[in-house]
Tab-separated table of C-alpha atoms in Angstrom:
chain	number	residue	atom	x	y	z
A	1	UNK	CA	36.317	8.011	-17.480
A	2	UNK	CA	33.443	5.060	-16.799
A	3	UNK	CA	30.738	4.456	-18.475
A	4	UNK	CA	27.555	4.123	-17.251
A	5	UNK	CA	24.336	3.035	-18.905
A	6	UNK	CA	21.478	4.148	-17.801
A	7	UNK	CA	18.401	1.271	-18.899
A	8	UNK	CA	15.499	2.784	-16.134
A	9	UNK	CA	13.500	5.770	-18.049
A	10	UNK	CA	13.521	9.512	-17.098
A	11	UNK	CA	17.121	9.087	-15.075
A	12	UNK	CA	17.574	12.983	-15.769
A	13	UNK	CA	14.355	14.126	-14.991
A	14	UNK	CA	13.659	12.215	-11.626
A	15	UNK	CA	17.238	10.764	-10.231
A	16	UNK	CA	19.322	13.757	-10.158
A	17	UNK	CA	21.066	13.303	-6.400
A	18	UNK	CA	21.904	9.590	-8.133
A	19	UNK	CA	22.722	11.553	-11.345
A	20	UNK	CA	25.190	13.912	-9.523
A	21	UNK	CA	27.104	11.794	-7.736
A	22	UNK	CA	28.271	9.665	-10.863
A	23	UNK	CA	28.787	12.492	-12.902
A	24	UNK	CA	31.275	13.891	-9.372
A	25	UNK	CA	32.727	10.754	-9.692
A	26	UNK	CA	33.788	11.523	-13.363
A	27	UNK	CA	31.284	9.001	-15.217
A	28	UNK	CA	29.823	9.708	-18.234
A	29	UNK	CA	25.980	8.516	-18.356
A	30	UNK	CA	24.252	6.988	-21.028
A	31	UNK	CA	20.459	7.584	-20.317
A	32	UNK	CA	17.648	6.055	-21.495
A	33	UNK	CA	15.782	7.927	-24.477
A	34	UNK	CA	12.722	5.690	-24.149
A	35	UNK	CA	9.487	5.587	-22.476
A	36	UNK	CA	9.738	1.854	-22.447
A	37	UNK	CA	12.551	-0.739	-21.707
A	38	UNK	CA	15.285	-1.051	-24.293
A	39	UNK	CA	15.007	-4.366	-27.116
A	40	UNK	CA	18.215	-6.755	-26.886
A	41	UNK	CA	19.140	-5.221	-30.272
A	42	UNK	CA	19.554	-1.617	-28.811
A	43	UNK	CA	21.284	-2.668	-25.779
A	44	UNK	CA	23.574	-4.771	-27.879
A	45	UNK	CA	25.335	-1.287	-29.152
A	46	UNK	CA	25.377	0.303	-25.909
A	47	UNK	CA	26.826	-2.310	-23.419
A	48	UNK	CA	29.985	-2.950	-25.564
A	49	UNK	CA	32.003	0.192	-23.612
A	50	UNK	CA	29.398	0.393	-20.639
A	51	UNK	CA	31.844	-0.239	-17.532
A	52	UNK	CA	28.479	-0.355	-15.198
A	53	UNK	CA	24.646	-0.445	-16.097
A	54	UNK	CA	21.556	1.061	-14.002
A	55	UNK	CA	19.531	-1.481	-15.189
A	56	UNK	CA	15.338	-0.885	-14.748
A	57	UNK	CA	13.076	-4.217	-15.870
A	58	UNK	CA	15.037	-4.481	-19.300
A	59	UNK	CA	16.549	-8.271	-19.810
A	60	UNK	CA	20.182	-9.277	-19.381
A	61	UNK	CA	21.779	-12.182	-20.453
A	62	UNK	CA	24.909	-13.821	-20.264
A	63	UNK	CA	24.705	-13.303	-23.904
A	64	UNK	CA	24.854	-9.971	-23.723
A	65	UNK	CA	27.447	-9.679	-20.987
A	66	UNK	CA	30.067	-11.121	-23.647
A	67	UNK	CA	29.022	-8.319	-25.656
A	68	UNK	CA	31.458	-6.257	-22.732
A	69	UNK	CA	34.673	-6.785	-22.185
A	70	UNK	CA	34.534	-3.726	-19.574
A	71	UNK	CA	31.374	-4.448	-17.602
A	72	UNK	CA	32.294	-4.681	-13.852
A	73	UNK	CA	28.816	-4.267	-12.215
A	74	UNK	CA	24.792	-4.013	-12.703
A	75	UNK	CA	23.050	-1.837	-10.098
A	76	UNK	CA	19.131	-2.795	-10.454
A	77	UNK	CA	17.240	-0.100	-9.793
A	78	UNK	CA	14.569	-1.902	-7.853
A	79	UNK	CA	14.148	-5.125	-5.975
A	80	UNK	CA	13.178	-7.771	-8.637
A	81	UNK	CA	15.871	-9.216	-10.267
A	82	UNK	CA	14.043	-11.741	-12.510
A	83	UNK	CA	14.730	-9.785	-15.655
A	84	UNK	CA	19.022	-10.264	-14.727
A	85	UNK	CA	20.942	-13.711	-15.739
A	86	UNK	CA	22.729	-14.236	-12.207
A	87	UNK	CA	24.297	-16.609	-13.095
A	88	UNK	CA	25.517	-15.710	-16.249
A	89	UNK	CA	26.641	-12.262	-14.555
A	90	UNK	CA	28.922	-14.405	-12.097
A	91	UNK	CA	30.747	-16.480	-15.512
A	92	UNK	CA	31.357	-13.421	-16.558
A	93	UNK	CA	32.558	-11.666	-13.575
A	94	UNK	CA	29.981	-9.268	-13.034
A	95	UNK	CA	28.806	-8.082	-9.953
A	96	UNK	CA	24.978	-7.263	-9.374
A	97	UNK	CA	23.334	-5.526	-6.854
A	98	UNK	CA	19.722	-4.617	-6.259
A	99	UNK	CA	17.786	-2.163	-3.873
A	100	UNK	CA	15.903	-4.576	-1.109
A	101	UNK	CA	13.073	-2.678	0.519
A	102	UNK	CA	13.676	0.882	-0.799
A	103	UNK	CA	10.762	0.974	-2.846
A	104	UNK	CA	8.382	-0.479	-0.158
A	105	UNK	CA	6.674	2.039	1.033
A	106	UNK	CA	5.818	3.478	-2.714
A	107	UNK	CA	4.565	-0.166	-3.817
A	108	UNK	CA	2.708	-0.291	-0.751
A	109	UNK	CA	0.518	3.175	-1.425
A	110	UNK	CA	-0.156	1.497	-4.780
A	111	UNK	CA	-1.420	-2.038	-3.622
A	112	UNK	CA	-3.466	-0.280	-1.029
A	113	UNK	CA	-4.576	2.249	-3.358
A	114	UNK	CA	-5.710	-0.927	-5.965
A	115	UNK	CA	-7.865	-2.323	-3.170
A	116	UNK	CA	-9.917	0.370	-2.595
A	117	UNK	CA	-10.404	0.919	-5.759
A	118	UNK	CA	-11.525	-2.014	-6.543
A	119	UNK	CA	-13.795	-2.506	-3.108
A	120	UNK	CA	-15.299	0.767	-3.620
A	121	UNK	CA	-15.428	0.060	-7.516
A	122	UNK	CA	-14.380	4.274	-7.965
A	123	UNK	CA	-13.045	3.449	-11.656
A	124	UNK	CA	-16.571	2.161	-12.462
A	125	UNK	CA	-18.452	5.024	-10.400
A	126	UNK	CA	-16.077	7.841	-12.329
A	127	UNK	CA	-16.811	6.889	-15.362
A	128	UNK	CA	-20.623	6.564	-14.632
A	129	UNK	CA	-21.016	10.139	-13.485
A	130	UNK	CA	-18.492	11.707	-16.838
A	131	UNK	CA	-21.250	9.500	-19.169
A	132	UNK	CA	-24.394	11.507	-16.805
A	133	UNK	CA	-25.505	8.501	-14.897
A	134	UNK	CA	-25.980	8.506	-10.990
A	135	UNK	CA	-24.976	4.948	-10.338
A	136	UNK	CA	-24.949	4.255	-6.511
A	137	UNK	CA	-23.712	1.312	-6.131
A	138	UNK	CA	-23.001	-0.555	-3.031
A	139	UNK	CA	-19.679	-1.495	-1.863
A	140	UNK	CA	-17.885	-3.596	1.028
A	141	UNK	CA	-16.086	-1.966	3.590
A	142	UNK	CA	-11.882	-3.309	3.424
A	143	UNK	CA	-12.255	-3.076	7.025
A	144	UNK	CA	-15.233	-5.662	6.897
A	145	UNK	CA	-12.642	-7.801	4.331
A	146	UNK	CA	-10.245	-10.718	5.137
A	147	UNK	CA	-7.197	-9.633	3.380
A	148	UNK	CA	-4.589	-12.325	2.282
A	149	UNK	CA	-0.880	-11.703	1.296
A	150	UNK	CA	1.181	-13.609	-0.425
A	151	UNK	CA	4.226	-12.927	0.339
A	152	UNK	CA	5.464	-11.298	3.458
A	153	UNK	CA	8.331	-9.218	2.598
A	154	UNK	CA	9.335	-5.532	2.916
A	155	UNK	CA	6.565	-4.716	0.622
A	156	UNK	CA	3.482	-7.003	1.785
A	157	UNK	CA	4.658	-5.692	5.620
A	158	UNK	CA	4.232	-2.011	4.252
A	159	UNK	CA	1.302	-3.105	2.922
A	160	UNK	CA	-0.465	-4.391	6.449
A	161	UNK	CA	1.158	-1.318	8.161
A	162	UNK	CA	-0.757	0.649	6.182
A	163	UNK	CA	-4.056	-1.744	6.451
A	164	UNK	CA	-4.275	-1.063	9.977
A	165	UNK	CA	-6.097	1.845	9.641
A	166	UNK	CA	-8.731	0.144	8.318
A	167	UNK	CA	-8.570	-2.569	10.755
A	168	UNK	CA	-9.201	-5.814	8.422
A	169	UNK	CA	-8.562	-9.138	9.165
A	170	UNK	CA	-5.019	-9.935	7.145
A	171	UNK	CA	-3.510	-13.343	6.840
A	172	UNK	CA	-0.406	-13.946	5.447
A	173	UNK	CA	1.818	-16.760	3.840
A	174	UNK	CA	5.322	-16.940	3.288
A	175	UNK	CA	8.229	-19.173	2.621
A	176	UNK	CA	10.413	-18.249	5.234
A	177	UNK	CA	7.765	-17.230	7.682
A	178	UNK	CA	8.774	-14.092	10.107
A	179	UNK	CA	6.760	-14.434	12.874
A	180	UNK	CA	8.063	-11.473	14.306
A	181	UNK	CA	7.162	-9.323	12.193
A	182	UNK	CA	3.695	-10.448	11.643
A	183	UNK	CA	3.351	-10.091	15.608
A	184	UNK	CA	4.572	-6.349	14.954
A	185	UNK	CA	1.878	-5.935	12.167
A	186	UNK	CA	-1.318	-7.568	13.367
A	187	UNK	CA	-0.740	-10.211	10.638
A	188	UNK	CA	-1.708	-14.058	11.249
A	189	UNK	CA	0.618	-16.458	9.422
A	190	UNK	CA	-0.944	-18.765	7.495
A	191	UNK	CA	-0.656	-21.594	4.903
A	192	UNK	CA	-1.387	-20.965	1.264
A	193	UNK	CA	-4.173	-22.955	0.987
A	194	UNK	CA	-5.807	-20.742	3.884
A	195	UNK	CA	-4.815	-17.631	2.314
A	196	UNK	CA	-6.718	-18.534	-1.156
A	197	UNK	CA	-9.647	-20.171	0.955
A	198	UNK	CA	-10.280	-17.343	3.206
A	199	UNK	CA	-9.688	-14.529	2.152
A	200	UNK	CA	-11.593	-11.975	0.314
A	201	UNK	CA	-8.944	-9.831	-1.195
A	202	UNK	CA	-5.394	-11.325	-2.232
A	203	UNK	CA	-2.357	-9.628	-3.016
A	204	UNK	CA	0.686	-10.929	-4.365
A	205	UNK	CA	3.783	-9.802	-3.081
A	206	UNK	CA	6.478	-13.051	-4.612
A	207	UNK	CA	9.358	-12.835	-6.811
A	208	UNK	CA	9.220	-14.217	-10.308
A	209	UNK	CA	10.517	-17.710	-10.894
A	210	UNK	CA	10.017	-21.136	-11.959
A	211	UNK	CA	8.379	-21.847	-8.465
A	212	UNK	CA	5.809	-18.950	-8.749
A	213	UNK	CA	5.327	-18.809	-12.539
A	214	UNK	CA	1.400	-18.802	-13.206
A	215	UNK	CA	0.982	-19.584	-9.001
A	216	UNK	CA	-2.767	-17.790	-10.056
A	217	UNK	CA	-4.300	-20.600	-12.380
A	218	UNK	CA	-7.524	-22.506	-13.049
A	219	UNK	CA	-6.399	-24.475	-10.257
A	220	UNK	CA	-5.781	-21.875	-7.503
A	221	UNK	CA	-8.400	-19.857	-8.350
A	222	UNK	CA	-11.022	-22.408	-7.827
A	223	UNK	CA	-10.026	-23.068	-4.295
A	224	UNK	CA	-10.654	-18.831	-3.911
A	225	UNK	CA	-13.989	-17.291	-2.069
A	226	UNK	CA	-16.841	-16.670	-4.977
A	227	UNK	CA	-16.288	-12.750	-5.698
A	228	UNK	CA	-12.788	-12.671	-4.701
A	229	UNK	CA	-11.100	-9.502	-5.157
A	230	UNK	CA	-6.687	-9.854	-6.678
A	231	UNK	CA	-4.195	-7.074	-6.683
A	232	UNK	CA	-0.819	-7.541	-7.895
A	233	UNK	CA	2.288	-5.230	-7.913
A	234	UNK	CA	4.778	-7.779	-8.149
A	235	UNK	CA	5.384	-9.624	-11.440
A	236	UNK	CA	3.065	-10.145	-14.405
A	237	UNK	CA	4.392	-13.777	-14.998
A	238	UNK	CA	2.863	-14.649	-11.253
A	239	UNK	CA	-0.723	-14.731	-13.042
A	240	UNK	CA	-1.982	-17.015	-15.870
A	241	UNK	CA	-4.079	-14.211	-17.680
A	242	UNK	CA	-6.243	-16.429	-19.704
A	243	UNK	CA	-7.290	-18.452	-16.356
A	244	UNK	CA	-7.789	-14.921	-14.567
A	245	UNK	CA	-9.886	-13.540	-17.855
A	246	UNK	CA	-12.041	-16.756	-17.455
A	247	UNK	CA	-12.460	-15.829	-13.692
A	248	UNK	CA	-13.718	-12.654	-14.276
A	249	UNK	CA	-15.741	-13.898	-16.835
A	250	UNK	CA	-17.679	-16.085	-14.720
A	251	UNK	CA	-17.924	-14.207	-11.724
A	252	UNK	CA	-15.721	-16.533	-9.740
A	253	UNK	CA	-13.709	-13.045	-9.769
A	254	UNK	CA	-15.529	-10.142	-8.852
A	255	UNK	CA	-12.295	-7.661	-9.890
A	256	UNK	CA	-8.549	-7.431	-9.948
A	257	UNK	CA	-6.545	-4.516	-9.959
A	258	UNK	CA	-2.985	-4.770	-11.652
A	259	UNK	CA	0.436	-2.506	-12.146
A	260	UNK	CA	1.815	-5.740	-13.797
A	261	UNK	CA	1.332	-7.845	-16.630
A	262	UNK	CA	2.928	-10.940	-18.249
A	263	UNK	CA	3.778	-8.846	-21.719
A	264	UNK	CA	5.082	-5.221	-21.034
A	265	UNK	CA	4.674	-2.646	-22.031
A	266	UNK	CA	0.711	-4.242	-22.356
A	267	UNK	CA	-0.867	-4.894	-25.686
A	268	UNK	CA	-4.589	-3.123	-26.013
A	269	UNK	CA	-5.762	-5.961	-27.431
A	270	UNK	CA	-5.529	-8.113	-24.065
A	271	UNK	CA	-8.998	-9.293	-23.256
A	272	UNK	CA	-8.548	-8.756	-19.958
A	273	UNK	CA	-8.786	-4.673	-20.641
A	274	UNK	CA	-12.329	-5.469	-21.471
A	275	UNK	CA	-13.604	-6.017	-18.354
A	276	UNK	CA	-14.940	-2.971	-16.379
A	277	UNK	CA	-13.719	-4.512	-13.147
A	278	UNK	CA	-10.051	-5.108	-14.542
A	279	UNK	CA	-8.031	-2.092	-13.279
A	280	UNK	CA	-4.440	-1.355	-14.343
A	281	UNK	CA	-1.522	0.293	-14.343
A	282	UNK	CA	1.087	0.531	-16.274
A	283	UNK	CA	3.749	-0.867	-13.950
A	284	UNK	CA	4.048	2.829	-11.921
A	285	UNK	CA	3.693	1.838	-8.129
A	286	UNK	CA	6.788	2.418	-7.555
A	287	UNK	CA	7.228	5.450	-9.981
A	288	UNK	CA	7.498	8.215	-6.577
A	289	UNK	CA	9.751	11.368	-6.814
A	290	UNK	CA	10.711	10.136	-3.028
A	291	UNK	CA	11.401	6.467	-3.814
A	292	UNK	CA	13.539	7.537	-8.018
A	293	UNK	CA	15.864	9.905	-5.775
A	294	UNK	CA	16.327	7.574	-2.980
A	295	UNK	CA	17.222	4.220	-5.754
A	296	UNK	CA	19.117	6.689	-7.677
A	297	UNK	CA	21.545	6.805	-4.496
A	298	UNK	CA	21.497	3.498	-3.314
A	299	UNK	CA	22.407	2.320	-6.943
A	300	UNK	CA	25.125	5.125	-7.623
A	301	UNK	CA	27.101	4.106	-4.811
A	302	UNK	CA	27.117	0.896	-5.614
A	303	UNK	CA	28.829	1.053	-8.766
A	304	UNK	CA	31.211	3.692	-7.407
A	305	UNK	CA	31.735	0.758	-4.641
A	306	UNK	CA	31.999	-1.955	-7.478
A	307	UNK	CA	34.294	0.662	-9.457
A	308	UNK	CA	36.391	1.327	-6.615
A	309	UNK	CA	36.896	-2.337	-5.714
A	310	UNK	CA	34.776	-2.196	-2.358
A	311	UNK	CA	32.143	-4.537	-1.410
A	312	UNK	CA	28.693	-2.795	-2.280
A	313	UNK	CA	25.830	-3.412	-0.003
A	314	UNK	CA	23.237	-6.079	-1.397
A	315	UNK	CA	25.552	-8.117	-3.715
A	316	UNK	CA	23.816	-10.644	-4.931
A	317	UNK	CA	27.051	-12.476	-7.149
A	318	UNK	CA	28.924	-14.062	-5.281
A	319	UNK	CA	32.431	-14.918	-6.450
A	320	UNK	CA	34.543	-18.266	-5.431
């Protein structure tokens, strides 16, 4: 019988089809009992006989890989894979997988969602009313707005899909530019610098590395519009809080709405949570009964795959 460990939270509640066909397979699951992402100390106990791991934004090492003699494969359940030693996984002969656009269209809602919020201030105006005030306060339109994404992958193209509606302006920069697809989408390519210079809202759609650590600092932020408006459903470690708290501070920021931070779960006594404009989540926008049942799938049959000796679909360790 495998083993499988189970890292993402609420597997049994939310990811049964993924659920079922392990358990069909014969695997016996280890879930997750926490509301949080397991400490090195706990996983050190439980990857020992794991033979595969559904792994959600806890942190593996290649120091915890030679914990396991038996661990053949990690299924991410998501896209990001910053939290997974690569190449530690390929020393030790582990295969990894993630799931590459599958939770677009549920990040998407969320980054969308943020921007309203946050251009019709409706945190601010809900809280008003609940205390008995009758605050009308004016707003911008987002289809008056120059929208900027950076990043223009499955998610940031869900993102302007869904932006069409409200017919802004959206610019867009990229590494590997798809001009394509920003044809498709009504989205005008675009240098970094023009993205922070122009636009009015900016949302960060980039994976978290070396190159993108802290890419929102004193320094980008002062080449932004006065009152610029920041979403970001990526990764926390894309945004130097301190420099964003002084932004806010000063105006130079008139809001940013988060699901991410650069410590998570987030500690209450960030100084960012004292600012009425700063709205957050705690890391949910992909948290959709469509989008769990769907990654519970794709990730099962990966390991099956890896189990089985079959090529999964999005490897990501490749062997010599």
């Amino acid at each position: 019988m495998k083993k499988v460990l189970v890292t993402a939270t609420n597997y049994s509640l939310y990811c049964g089809p993924g659920k079922k066909l392990l358990t069909d397979y014969g695997c016996q699951i280890i879930e997750n009992p926490h509301q949080r992402p397991f400490r090195f100390e706990e996983l050190k106990d439980l990857i020992i006989d794991a033979d595969g791991v559904i792994a959600g934004v806890d942190t593996f090492n290649e120091g915890l890989f030679r914990l396991s003699s038996r661990l053949k494969g990690i299924a991410r359940f998501g896209a990001g894979v910053d939290n997974i030693d690569l190449i530690g996984a390929k020393a030790c002969g582990i295969t990894v997988t993630n799931c590459p656009g599958v939770n677009a269209s549920a990040v998407a809602e969320q980054t969308v969602s943020l921007m309203l919020c946050l251009t019709r201030q409706i945190p601010r105006l809900n809280n008003s009313i609940r205390e008995g005030k009758w605050d009308r306060i004016m707003s911008h339109e987002l289809g008056k707005c120059t929208v900027g994404l950076l990043g223009f992958g499955a998610i940031a193209r869900n993102v302007a899909r869904r932006l069409q509606g409200f017919g802004p302006r959206i610019i867009a920069c990229d590494k590997f530019p798809d001009y394509r697809q920003a044809e498709i989408y009504g989205v005008e390519l675009a240098t970094m610098e023009e993205v922070l210079k122009y636009s009015d809202i900016i949302s960060l759609h980039l994976p978290a590395n070396e190159e993108t650590r802290h890419i929102i600092n004193e320094g980008s932020i002062s080449k932004m519009k006065d009152g610029v408006l920041l979403v970001n459903t990526a990764r926390g470690s894309l945004v130097d809080e301190k420099a964003l708290a002084e932004a806010l501070r000063s105006g130079k920021a008139a809001g940013m709405g988060t699901d991410v931070f650069e410590q998570e779960p987030s500690d209450p006594a960030n100084p960012l949570f004292s600012f009425p404009q700063y709205i957050a989540t705690p890391h949910t926008s992909a948290e959709t009964y469509e989008n769990c049942e769907e990654t519970s799938l794709v990730t099962a049959q990966a390991l099956i795959d890896i189990f089985e000796g079959r090529e999964p679909e999005n490897k990501l360790v490749v062997f010599e």
